[in-house]
Tab-separated table of C-alpha atoms and ligand atoms in Angstrom:
chain	number	residue	atom	x	y	z
A	1	MET	CA	3.488	21.164	11.097
A	2	LYS	CA	2.951	24.606	8.941
A	3	GLY	CA	1.761	26.591	11.592
A	4	HIS	CA	4.667	24.987	14.635
A	5	LEU	CA	7.261	25.781	11.627
A	6	ASP	CA	6.093	29.631	11.358
A	7	ALA	CA	5.528	30.279	14.933
A	8	LEU	CA	9.260	28.972	15.315
A	9	GLN	CA	10.435	31.490	12.731
A	10	LYS	CA	8.803	34.348	14.101
A	11	ALA	CA	9.919	33.301	17.151
A	12	HIS	CA	13.888	33.038	16.477
A	13	ALA	CA	15.563	35.364	14.200
A	14	ASN	CA	18.313	32.631	13.831
A	15	PHE	CA	15.505	30.060	12.040
A	16	HIS	CA	15.186	30.477	8.233
A	17	LEU	CA	12.189	28.199	7.188
A	18	GLN	CA	11.765	27.277	3.489
A	19	VAL	CA	9.183	25.489	2.733
A	20	CYS	CA	8.891	23.399	-0.666
A	21	TYR	CA	5.449	22.355	-2.003
A	22	GLY	CA	5.689	19.225	-4.548
A	23	ARG	CA	1.983	19.993	-5.201
A	24	PRO	CA	1.000	23.162	-3.867
A	25	GLY	CA	-2.968	23.282	-3.394
A	26	ASP	CA	-4.762	26.165	-5.079
A	27	ARG	CA	-4.823	28.689	-2.333
A	28	ASP	CA	-0.940	28.193	-1.599
A	29	VAL	CA	0.623	31.327	-2.658
A	30	LEU	CA	4.428	30.998	-3.734
A	31	GLY	CA	6.613	33.369	-1.776
A	32	VAL	CA	4.082	33.435	0.699
A	33	ASP	CA	2.953	30.049	1.985
A	34	TYR	CA	6.038	28.483	0.358
A	35	GLN	CA	9.137	29.514	-1.084
A	36	HIS	CA	9.641	26.661	-3.657
A	37	ARG	CA	7.675	24.509	-5.847
A	38	GLY	CA	9.306	21.124	-6.064
A	39	HIS	CA	11.024	18.730	-3.426
A	40	ALA	CA	14.103	19.575	-1.280
A	41	ASP	CA	16.972	18.818	-3.152
A	42	ILE	CA	20.830	19.514	-3.193
A	43	GLN	CA	20.324	22.307	-5.470
A	44	LEU	CA	18.124	24.279	-3.147
A	45	LEU	CA	20.846	23.365	-0.347
A	46	ARG	CA	23.564	25.092	-2.619
A	47	SER	CA	21.482	28.098	-3.570
A	48	THR	CA	20.201	28.990	0.010
A	49	LEU	CA	22.347	27.759	2.343
A	50	PRO	CA	25.392	30.341	2.536
A	51	LEU	CA	28.945	29.288	2.346
A	52	GLY	CA	29.710	27.626	5.757
A	53	ARG	CA	29.880	24.136	7.578
A	54	TYR	CA	26.832	22.796	8.436
A	55	GLN	CA	25.314	19.706	10.235
A	56	PHE	CA	22.309	18.397	7.790
A	57	TYR	CA	19.145	16.549	9.719
A	58	VAL	CA	17.408	14.543	6.640
A	59	CYS	CA	14.159	13.361	7.446
A	60	GLY	CA	11.916	12.001	4.768
A	61	PRO	CA	10.947	9.344	2.669
A	62	LYS	CA	13.336	6.959	1.039
A	63	SER	CA	13.234	8.321	-2.373
A	64	MET	CA	14.365	11.755	-0.958
A	65	MET	CA	17.053	10.094	1.376
A	66	GLU	CA	18.277	7.803	-1.699
A	67	THR	CA	19.215	10.858	-3.743
A	68	LEU	CA	19.728	13.822	-1.093
A	69	VAL	CA	22.272	12.463	1.227
A	70	PRO	CA	24.506	10.859	-1.729
A	71	ALA	CA	24.263	14.312	-2.865
A	72	LEU	CA	25.517	15.980	0.451
A	73	ASP	CA	28.572	13.289	0.353
A	74	GLU	CA	29.407	14.138	-3.432
A	75	TRP	CA	28.823	17.991	-2.503
A	76	GLY	CA	32.219	17.667	0.197
A	77	VAL	CA	29.645	17.485	3.491
A	78	ALA	CA	31.597	15.345	6.169
A	79	PRO	CA	30.081	12.252	6.568
A	80	GLY	CA	29.719	12.868	10.237
A	81	ASP	CA	27.848	16.239	9.375
A	82	ILE	CA	25.145	14.269	7.582
A	83	HIS	CA	22.302	12.778	9.906
A	84	TYR	CA	19.284	10.986	9.581
A	85	GLU	CA	17.378	11.462	12.747
A	86	SER	CA	15.351	8.362	13.208
A	87	PHE	CA	15.574	7.256	9.731
A	88	GLY	CA	18.491	5.033	10.063
A	89	PRO	CA	21.158	4.250	7.474
A	90	ALA	CA	19.178	0.983	6.917
A	91	SER	CA	16.408	2.712	5.658
A	92	LEU	CA	18.786	3.727	2.548
A	93	THR	CA	19.429	-0.271	1.830
A	94	LYS	CA	16.225	-2.416	2.408
A	95	ARG	CA	17.603	-5.918	2.476
A	96	ALA	CA	15.698	-7.737	-0.369
A	97	ALA	CA	12.741	-9.715	0.428
A	98	PRO	CA	13.597	-13.294	1.468
A	99	PRO	CA	12.965	-15.719	-1.854
A	100	VAL	CA	9.823	-18.077	-1.762
A	101	PRO	CA	10.472	-21.029	-2.682
A	102	ALA	CA	9.951	-22.495	-5.956
A	103	GLY	CA	6.625	-23.678	-6.240
A	104	GLN	CA	5.057	-21.753	-3.161
A	105	ILE	CA	2.406	-19.095	-3.686
A	106	ILE	CA	1.918	-16.990	-0.658
A	107	ARG	CA	-1.400	-15.044	-0.913
A	108	VAL	CA	-2.124	-11.998	0.807
A	109	THR	CA	-5.507	-10.874	1.900
A	110	PHE	CA	-6.555	-7.399	2.311
A	111	SER	CA	-9.949	-8.341	4.555
A	112	GLN	CA	-11.093	-4.693	4.436
A	113	SER	CA	-11.025	-4.417	0.729
A	114	GLY	CA	-12.062	-7.823	-0.148
A	115	LYS	CA	-8.917	-8.396	-2.139
A	116	THR	CA	-6.393	-11.593	-2.044
A	117	VAL	CA	-3.493	-11.474	-4.221
A	118	PRO	CA	-0.450	-13.434	-4.475
A	119	TRP	CA	2.799	-12.321	-3.033
A	120	ASP	CA	5.418	-10.826	-6.038
A	121	ALA	CA	8.599	-11.484	-4.838
A	122	GLY	CA	9.923	-8.344	-6.850
A	123	THR	CA	8.274	-6.466	-4.494
A	124	ASP	CA	9.850	-4.690	-1.549
A	125	SER	CA	7.315	-4.412	1.081
A	126	LEU	CA	3.670	-4.910	1.987
A	127	LEU	CA	2.899	-1.718	1.304
A	128	ALA	CA	4.231	-1.833	-1.933
A	129	LEU	CA	1.900	-4.748	-2.874
A	130	ALA	CA	-1.102	-3.149	-1.387
A	131	GLU	CA	-0.475	0.064	-3.414
A	132	ALA	CA	0.083	-1.745	-6.466
A	133	ASN	CA	-3.233	-3.423	-6.246
A	134	GLY	CA	-5.256	-0.273	-5.568
A	135	ILE	CA	-5.811	-0.971	-2.110
A	136	ALA	CA	-5.633	2.395	0.101
A	137	VAL	CA	-3.011	2.297	2.894
A	138	GLU	CA	-1.776	4.851	5.056
A	139	SER	CA	1.677	5.694	4.919
A	140	GLY	CA	4.182	8.127	5.833
A	141	CYS	CA	7.964	7.589	6.303
A	142	ARG	CA	7.938	4.289	4.517
A	143	ALA	CA	11.014	3.680	6.593
A	144	GLY	CA	9.269	2.066	9.964
A	145	SER	CA	9.527	5.294	11.861
A	146	CYS	CA	6.379	7.191	11.678
A	147	GLY	CA	4.022	4.046	12.943
A	148	GLY	CA	1.491	5.694	10.140
A	149	CYS	CA	1.290	1.740	7.822
A	150	GLN	CA	0.440	0.076	10.897
A	151	THR	CA	-1.846	-2.634	10.185
A	152	CYS	CA	-3.672	-4.968	12.252
A	153	LEU	CA	-2.334	-8.418	10.997
A	154	GLU	CA	-5.236	-11.008	11.490
A	155	ALA	CA	-3.501	-13.936	10.595
A	156	GLY	CA	-0.384	-15.192	9.035
A	157	LYS	CA	3.251	-14.240	9.704
A	158	VAL	CA	5.662	-11.308	8.697
A	159	GLU	CA	9.189	-10.559	8.298
A	160	TYR	CA	10.760	-7.273	9.083
A	161	SER	CA	13.584	-6.168	6.814
A	162	GLN	CA	14.781	-3.562	9.388
A	163	PRO	CA	13.770	-3.048	13.128
A	164	PRO	CA	11.242	-0.826	13.464
A	165	ASP	CA	11.636	2.572	15.196
A	166	ALA	CA	7.759	3.080	15.335
A	167	GLU	CA	6.133	1.643	18.613
A	168	LEU	CA	3.647	-1.125	17.421
A	169	GLU	CA	0.389	-1.894	19.003
A	170	PRO	CA	0.125	-5.977	19.750
A	171	GLY	CA	-1.164	-7.816	16.420
A	172	HIS	CA	0.172	-5.399	14.342
A	173	CYS	CA	2.890	-4.849	11.660
A	174	LEU	CA	4.589	-2.162	9.595
A	175	LEU	CA	3.285	-2.736	5.994
A	176	CYS	CA	6.322	-0.653	4.702
A	177	ILE	CA	9.035	-2.941	5.928
A	178	THR	CA	7.543	-6.292	5.933
A	179	THR	CA	7.313	-9.320	3.828
A	180	PRO	CA	5.356	-12.265	4.193
A	181	LYS	CA	6.529	-15.531	5.616
A	182	SER	CA	3.496	-17.075	5.133
A	183	ASP	CA	-0.323	-16.705	3.511
A	184	LEU	CA	-1.594	-13.271	5.706
A	185	THR	CA	-4.609	-11.872	6.500
A	186	LEU	CA	-4.215	-7.835	7.125
A	187	ALA	CA	-6.972	-5.578	8.145
A	188	ALA	CA	-6.869	-3.321	5.066
B	201	FES	S1	4.699	4.325	6.790
B	201	FES	FE1	5.999	5.212	8.676
B	201	FES	S2	6.179	3.367	9.738
B	201	FES	FE2	5.262	2.595	7.827
């Protein structure tokens, strides 16, 4: 999106772009390619925004939502001025995974990786389980919105912790907001 955002800034005098890179590339130049090293946080907003009333649209991964949104609130921004776009407030408080009945072990098979691992009830999603076991899975928002973690469910059933925003292909599931209801086979 960087090129698109740069073009918008050039086209509109009232569009002010501040780019933050947590891990700038070797060829990224501070002050040219990006303005801030690190993540967008409340300190950045307080230091870059002139005094005034603003509408905030927060769009990002769960960790960002969980820090930035409460910080806006503490800063005194009215709740009606804080918007989440497609990351509804539900993504801030994911429901805990339903407990697995005592003695029952649920096995999750990642067929492309050739790994079968037991479901860990302390894990909040199948995406987290995959990552904890070194299985490379694409992801983005981690909140059911972007569809990046969509994976073919080859066998078994999953439970969603919140309704998905992303459109799903038949027979697929979003790993970031699902937990297993039974033994599973996933094409990952
Ligand atoms: S990572 Fe975006 S929908 Fe799962």
